[in-house]
Tab-separated table of C-alpha atoms in Angstrom:
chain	number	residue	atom	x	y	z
N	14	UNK	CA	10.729	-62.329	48.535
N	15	UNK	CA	12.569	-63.843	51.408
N	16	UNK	CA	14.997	-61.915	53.602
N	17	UNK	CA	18.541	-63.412	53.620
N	18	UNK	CA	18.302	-66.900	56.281
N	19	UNK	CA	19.290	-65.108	60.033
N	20	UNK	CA	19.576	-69.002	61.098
N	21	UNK	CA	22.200	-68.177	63.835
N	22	UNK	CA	19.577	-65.956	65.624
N	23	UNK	CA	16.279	-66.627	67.147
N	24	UNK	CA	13.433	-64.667	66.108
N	25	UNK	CA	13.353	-63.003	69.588
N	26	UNK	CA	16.561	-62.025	69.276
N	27	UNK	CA	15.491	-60.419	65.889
N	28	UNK	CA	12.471	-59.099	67.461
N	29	UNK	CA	14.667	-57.398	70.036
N	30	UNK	CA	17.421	-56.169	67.656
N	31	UNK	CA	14.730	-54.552	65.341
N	32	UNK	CA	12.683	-52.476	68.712
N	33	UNK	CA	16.227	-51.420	69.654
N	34	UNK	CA	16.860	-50.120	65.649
N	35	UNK	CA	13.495	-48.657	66.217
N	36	UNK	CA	12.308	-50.242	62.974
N	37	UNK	CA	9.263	-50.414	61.300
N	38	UNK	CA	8.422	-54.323	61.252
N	39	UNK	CA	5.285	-57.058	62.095
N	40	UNK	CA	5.478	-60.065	63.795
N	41	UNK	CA	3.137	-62.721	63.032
N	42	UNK	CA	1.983	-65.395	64.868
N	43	UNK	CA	-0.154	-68.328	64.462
N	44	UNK	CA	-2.319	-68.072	66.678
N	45	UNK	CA	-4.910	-71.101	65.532
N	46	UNK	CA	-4.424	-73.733	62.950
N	47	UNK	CA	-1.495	-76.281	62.445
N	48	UNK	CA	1.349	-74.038	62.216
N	49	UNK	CA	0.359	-72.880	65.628
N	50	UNK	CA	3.196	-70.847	66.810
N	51	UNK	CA	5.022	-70.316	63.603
N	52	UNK	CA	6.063	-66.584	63.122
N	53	UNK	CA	7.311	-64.178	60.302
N	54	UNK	CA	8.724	-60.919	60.329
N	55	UNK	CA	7.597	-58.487	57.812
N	56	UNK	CA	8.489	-54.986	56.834
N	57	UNK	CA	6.781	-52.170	55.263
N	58	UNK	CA	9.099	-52.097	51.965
N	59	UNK	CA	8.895	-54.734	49.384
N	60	UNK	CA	10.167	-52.443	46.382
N	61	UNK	CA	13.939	-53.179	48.225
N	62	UNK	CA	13.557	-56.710	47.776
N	63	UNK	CA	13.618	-57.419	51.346
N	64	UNK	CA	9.872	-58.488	52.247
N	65	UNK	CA	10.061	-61.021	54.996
N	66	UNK	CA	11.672	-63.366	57.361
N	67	UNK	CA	10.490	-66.821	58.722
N	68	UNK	CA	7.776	-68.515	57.471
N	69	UNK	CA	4.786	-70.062	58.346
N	70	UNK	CA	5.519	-73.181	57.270
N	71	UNK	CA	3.860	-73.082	53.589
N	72	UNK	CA	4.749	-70.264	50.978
N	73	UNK	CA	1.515	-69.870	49.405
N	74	UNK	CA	0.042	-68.679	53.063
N	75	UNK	CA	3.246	-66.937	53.842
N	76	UNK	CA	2.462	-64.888	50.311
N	77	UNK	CA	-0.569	-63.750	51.114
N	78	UNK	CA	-0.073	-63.192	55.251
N	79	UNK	CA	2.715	-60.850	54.349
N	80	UNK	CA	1.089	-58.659	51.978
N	81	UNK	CA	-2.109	-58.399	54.483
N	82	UNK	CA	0.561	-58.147	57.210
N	83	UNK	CA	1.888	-54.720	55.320
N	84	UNK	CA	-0.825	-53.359	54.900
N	85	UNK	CA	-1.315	-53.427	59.095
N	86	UNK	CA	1.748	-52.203	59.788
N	87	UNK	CA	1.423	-49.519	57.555
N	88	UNK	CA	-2.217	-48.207	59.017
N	89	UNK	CA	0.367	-49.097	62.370
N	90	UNK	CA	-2.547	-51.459	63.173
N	91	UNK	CA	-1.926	-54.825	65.216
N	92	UNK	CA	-4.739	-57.412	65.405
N	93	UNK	CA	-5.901	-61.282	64.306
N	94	UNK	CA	-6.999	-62.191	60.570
N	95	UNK	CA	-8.010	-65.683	59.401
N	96	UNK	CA	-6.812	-67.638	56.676
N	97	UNK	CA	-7.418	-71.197	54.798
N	98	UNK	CA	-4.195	-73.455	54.974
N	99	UNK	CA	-2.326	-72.076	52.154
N	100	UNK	CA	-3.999	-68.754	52.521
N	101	UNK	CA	-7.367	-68.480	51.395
N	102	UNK	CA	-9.281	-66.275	51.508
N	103	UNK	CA	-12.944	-66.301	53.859
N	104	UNK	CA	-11.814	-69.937	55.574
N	105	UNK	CA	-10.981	-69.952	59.013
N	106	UNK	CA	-8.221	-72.767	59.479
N	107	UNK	CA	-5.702	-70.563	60.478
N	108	UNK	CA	-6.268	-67.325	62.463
N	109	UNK	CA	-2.522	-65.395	62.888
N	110	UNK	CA	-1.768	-62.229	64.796
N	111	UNK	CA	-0.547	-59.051	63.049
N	112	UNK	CA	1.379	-57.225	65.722
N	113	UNK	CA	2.355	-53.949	64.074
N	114	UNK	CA	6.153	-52.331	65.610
N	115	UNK	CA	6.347	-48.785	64.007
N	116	UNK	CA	8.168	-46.034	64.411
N	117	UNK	CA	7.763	-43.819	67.616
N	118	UNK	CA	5.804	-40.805	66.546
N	119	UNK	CA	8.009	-37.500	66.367
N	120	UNK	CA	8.147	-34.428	68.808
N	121	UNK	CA	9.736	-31.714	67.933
N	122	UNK	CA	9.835	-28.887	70.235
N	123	UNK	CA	10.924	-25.552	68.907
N	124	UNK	CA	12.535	-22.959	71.359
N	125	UNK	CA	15.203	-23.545	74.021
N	126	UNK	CA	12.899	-22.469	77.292
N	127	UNK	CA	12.003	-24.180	80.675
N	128	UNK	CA	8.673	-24.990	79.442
N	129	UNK	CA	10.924	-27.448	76.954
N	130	UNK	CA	12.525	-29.266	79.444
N	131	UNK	CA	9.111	-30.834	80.986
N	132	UNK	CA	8.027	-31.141	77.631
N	133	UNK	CA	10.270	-33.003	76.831
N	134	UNK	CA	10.090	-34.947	79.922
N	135	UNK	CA	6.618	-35.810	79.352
N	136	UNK	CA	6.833	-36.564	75.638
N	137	UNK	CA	9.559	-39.219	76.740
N	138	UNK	CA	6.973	-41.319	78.845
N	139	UNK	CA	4.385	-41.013	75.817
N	140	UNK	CA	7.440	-42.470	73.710
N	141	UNK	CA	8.230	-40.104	71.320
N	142	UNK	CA	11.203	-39.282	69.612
N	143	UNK	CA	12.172	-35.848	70.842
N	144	UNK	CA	14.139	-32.996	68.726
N	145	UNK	CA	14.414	-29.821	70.817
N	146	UNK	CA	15.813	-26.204	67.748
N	147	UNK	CA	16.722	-23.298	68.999
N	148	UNK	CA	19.193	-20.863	66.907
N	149	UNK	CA	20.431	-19.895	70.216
N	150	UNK	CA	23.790	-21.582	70.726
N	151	UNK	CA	24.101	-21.137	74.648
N	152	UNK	CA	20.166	-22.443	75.256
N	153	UNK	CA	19.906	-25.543	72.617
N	154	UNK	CA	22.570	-27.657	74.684
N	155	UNK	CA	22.147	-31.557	75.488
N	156	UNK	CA	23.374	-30.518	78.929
N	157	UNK	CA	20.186	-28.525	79.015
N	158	UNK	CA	17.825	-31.645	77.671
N	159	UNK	CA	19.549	-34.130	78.674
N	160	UNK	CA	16.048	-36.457	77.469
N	161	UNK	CA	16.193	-34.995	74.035
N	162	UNK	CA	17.023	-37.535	71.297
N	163	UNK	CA	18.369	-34.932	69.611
N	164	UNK	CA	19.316	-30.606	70.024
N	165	UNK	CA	19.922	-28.986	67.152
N	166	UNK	CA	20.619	-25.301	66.840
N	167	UNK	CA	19.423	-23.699	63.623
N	168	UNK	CA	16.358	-21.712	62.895
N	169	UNK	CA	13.544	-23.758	63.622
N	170	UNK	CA	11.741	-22.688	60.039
N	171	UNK	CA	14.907	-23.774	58.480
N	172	UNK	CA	15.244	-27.087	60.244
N	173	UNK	CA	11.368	-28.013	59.486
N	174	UNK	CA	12.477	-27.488	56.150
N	175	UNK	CA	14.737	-29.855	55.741
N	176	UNK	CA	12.758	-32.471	57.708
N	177	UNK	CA	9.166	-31.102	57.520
N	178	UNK	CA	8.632	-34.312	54.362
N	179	UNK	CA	9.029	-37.125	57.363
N	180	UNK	CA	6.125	-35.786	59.983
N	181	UNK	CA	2.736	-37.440	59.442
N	182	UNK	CA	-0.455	-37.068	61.410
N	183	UNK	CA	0.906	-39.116	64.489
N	184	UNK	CA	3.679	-36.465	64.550
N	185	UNK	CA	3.693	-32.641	66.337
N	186	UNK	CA	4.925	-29.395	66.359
N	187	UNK	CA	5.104	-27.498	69.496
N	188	UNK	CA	6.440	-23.942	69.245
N	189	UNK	CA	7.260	-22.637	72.186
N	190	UNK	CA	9.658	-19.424	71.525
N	191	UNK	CA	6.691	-16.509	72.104
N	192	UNK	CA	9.439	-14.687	69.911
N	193	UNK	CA	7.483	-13.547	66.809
N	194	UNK	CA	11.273	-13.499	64.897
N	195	UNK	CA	11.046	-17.230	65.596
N	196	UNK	CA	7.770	-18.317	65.426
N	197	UNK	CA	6.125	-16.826	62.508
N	198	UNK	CA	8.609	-18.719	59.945
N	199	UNK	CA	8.370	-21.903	61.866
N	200	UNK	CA	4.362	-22.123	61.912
N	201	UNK	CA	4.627	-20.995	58.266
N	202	UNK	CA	7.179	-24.150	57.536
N	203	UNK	CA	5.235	-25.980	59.936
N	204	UNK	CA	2.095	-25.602	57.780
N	205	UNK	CA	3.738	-26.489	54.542
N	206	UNK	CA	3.787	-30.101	56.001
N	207	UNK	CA	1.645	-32.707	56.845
N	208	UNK	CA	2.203	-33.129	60.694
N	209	UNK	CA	-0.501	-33.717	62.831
N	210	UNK	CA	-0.354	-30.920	65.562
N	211	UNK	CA	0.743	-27.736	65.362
N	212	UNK	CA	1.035	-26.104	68.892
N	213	UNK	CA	2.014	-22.459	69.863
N	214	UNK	CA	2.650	-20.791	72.672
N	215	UNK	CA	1.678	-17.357	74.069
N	216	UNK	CA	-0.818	-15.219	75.800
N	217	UNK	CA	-3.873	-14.322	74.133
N	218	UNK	CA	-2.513	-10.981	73.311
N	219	UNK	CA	0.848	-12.341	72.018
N	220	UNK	CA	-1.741	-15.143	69.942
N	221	UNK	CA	-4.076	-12.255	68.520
N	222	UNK	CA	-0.968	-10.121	67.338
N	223	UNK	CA	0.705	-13.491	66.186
N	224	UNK	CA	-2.371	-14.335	64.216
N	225	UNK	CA	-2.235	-10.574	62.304
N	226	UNK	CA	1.622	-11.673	61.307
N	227	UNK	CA	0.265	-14.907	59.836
N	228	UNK	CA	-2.375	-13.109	57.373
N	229	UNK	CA	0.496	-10.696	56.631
N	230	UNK	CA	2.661	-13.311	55.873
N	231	UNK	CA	-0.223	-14.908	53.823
N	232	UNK	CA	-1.614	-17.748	56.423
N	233	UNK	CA	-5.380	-18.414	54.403
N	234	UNK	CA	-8.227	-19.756	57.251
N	235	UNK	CA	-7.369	-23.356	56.418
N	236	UNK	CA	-4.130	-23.320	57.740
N	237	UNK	CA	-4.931	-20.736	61.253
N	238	UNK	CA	-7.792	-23.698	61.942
N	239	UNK	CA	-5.187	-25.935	62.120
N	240	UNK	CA	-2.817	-23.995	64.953
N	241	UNK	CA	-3.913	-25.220	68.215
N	242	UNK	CA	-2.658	-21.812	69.914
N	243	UNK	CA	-2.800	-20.603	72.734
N	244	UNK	CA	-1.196	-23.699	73.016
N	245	UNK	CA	-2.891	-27.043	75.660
N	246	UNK	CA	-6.366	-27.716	77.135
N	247	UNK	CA	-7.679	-25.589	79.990
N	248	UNK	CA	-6.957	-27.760	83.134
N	249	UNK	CA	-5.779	-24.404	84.671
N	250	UNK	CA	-1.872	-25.268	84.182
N	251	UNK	CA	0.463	-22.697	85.597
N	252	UNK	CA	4.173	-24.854	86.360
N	253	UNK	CA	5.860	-25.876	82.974
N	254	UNK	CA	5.636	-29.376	84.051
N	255	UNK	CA	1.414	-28.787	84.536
N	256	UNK	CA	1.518	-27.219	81.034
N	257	UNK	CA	3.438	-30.009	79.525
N	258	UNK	CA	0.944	-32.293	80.962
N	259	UNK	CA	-2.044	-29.689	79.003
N	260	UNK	CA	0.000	-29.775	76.104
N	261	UNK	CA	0.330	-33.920	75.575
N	262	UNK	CA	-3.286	-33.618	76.462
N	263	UNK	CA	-4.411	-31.822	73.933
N	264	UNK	CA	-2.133	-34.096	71.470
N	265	UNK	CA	-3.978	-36.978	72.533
N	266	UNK	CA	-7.599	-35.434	72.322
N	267	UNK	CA	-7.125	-34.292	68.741
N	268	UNK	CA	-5.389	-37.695	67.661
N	269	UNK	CA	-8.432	-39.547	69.684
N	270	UNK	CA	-11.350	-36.854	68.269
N	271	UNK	CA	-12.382	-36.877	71.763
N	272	UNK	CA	-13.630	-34.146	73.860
N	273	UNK	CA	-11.577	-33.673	76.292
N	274	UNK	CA	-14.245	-33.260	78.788
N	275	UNK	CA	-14.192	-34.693	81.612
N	276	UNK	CA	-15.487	-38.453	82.183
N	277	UNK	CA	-17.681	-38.108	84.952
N	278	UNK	CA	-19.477	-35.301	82.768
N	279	UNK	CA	-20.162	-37.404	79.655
N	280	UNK	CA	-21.565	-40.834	78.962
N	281	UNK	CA	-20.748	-43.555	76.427
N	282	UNK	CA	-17.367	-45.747	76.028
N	283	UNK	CA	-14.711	-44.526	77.598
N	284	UNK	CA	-12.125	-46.663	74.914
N	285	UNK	CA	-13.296	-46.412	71.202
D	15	UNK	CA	6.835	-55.571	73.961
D	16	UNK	CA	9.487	-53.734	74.556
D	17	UNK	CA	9.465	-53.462	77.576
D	18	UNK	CA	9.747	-56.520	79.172
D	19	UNK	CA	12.409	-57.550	76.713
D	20	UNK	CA	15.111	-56.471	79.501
D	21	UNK	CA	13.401	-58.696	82.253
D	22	UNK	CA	13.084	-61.421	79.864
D	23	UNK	CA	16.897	-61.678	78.967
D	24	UNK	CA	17.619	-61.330	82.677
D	25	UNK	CA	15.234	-65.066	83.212
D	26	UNK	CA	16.755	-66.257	80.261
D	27	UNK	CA	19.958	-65.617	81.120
D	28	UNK	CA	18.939	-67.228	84.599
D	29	UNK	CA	17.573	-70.644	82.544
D	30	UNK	CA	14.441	-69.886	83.753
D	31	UNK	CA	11.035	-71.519	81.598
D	32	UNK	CA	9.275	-68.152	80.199
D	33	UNK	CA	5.721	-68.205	78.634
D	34	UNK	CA	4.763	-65.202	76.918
D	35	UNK	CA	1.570	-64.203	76.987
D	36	UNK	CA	-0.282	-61.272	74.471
D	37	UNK	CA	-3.587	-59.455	73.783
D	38	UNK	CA	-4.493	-60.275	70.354
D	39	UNK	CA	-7.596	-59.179	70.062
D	40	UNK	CA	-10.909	-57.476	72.202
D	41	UNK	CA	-14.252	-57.804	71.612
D	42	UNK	CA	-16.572	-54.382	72.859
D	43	UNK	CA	-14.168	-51.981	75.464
D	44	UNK	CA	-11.009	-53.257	77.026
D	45	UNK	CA	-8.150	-51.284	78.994
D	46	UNK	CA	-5.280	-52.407	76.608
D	47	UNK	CA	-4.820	-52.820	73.151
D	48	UNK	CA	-3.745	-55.850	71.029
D	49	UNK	CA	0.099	-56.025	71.475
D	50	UNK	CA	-0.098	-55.388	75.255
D	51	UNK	CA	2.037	-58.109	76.178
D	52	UNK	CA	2.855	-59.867	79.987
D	53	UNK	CA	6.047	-62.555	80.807
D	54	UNK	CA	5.688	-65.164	83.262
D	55	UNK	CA	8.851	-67.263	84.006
D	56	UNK	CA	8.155	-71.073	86.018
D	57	UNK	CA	8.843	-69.649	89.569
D	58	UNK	CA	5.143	-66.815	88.846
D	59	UNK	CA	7.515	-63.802	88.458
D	60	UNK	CA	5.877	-61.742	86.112
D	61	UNK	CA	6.891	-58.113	84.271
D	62	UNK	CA	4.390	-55.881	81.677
D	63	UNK	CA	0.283	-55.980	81.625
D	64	UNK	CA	-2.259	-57.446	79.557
D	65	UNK	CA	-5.211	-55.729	81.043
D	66	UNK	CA	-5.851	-53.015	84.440
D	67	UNK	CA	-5.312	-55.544	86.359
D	68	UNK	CA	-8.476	-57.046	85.859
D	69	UNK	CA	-7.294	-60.555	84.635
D	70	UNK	CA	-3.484	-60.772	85.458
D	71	UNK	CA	-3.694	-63.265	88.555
D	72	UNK	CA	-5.278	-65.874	85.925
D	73	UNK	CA	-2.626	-65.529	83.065
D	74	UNK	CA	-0.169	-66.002	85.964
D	75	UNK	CA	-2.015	-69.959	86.167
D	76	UNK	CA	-2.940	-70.368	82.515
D	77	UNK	CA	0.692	-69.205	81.932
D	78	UNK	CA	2.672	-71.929	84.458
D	79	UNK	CA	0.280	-74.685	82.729
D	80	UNK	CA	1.406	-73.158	79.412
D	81	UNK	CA	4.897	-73.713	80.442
D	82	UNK	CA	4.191	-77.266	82.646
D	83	UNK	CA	2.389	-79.096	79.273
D	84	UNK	CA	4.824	-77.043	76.870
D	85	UNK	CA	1.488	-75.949	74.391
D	86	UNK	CA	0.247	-72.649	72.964
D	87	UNK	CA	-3.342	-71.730	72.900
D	88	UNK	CA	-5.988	-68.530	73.482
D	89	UNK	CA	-7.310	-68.313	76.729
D	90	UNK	CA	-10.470	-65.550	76.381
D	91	UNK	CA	-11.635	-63.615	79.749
D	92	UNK	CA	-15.047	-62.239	79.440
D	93	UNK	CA	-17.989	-61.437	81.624
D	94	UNK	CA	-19.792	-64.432	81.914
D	95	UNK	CA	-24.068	-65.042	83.878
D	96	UNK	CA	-22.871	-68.857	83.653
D	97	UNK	CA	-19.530	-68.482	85.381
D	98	UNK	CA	-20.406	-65.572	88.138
D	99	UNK	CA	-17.435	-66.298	89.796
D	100	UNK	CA	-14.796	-66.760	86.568
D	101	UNK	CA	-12.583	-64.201	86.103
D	102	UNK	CA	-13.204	-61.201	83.480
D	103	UNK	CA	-12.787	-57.289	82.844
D	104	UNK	CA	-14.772	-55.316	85.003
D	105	UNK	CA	-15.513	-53.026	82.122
D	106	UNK	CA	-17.929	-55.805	80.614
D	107	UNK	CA	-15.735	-56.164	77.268
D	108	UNK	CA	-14.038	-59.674	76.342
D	109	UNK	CA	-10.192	-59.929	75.888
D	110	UNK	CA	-8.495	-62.811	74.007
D	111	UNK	CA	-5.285	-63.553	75.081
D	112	UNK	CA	-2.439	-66.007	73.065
D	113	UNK	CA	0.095	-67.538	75.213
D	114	UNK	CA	2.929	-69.496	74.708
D	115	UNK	CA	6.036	-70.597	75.790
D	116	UNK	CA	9.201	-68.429	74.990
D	117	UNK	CA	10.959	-70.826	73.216
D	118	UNK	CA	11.088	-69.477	69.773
């Protein structure tokens, strides 16, 4: 179903009004074909009743280019498919780009400390949205974080509670409290959801009697595999800014599958 | 996308001609991904990337003839034995580029 007529605005003015909203959406584009240049919007949720806007100039390809178009954005892929003229399938008439806009990925950064505020730093240039918790009223200030989208101060097990049901594997955890009254309940909330990287701070001694808590608190195997703690890779990091940089590293290298060895040391493509 | 949006308004609000060009797709390894996206207004100013730099000087030209004939095509950049002297990514990979003119 059509989206109500937005004839007053252009579609880049859309387009900009919808990466400012930070919404999900697709634009496509004819890229080959007749309707060369003709665009749609789509978004992810048909069930509202609010599937598309624009067209491509013919309803039966529009049909067909949004559903395929969804089911991009949703794997947040962006790339070209081909159509016939009113949307068949295998024919090559009309080739349209599928350039997926999704949500920035989430950060959220538990503990107040001044390892948080070059986190946070960092995570900004990666663009992700940033929530810094911390029950500790006079640390968890925007003063403090001035980056953060957001500083909330509760206890970090109780906040991933509440939002724990929104992170997804392009989302992360970092834990950076070394406060065992703090951390233990947040890596246990932590683990109840399905966010992609679970980071932890602390020594190797503070991460051996950490991992003793966990069993007591009844962590099983599965979920201690998935802590990446001590927390970054090993680039020898010592400043909080160098250890934010090991940190976002390591985020990347287990989103990637890579190795995280260095280039020069390995062969094959360097992009997958 | 987003941003070049800023620099685009800022041409737009200047009534400046804008073509808008975008990686849609890359065949073997390339530096940026499908989306990476590069504005040219009439006068060759230019804001975002399409590739490392490999290939940007030539969507500066195919972009001001995109703008001077008013028409939207691909343009591909790939290494090339014919063309030894064409333009393409040095990493060996072939990147497919839509551009048009910013008039929609």
């Amino acid at each position: 179903m059509n989206r109500k007529p937005q004839k007053d605005i252009s579609i880049f003015d859309r387009v900009e009004e919808l990466l400012n909203e930070e919404e999900s959406f697709a634009l496509v584009t004819v890229v080959k074909g007749p309707p060369v240049g003709e665009k749609m919007i789509v978004f992810p949720d048909e069930k509202s009743g609010v599937g598309f806007e624009g067209s491509l100039g013919n309803s039966d390809l529009d049909r067909v280019v949004s559903r395929d178009a969804r089911g991009e954005l949703t794997a947040g892929r962006s790339g070209v498919r081909n159509y016939g003229e009113s949307g068949e399938a295998r024919e090559e008439t009309v080739q349209v780009f599928v350039e997926s806009f999704i949500q920035p990925p989430q950060l959220l950064i538990v503990g107040a400390v001044d390892f948080t505020a070059a986190l946070v730093k960092i995570g900004k240039v990666l663009g992700y949205r940033i929530t810094v918790c911390d029950a500790r009223e006079i640390f968890a200030t925007t003063q403090r974080f001035p980056l953060a989208d957001e500083v909330i101060v509760e206890w970090p097990n109780k906040l991933i509670e509440k939002i724990g049901q929104t992170f997804g594997p392009r989302d992360a955890v970092c834990i950076l409290t070394h406060d065992a009254k703090f951390d233990v309940p947040a890596i246990v909330s932590a683990l109840a959801t399905d966010v992609g990287y679970i980071g932890v701070m602390g020594s190797r001694k503070t991460h051996e009697d950490r991992i003793n808590r966990l069993y007591e608190v009844g962590v099983d195997d599965e979920g201690m595999t998935r802590l990446r703690s001590p927390i970054g890779l090993d680039i020898g990091s010592r400043t909080p800014e160098e250890t934010a940089i090991s940190i976002v590293a390591e985020m990347i290298a287990l989103r990637t599958g890579r190795s995280s060895i260095a280039l020069s040391e390995t062969k094959g493509p360097i992009h997958d | 996308m987003k941003e070049i949006v800023k620099d685009i308004r800022r041409w737009q609000k200047q009534d400046k001609k804008i073509a808008l060009a975008r990686v849609i797709d890359l065949d073997g390894s390339g530096p940026r991904l499908p989306g990476a996206a590069m504005a040219v207004t009439e006068e060759g100013e230019v804001a975002g990337s399409v590739s490392g730099g490999c290939v940007e000087g030539a969507v500066v030209l195919e972009a001001l003839e995109v703008i001077k004939n008013n028409e939207r095509h691909i343009v591909s950049f790939g290494y090339s034995d014919e063309e030894a002297f064409s333009v393409g990514l040095t990493c060996g990979g072939t990147v497919h580029l839509f551009i048009e003119p910013l008039d929609w």
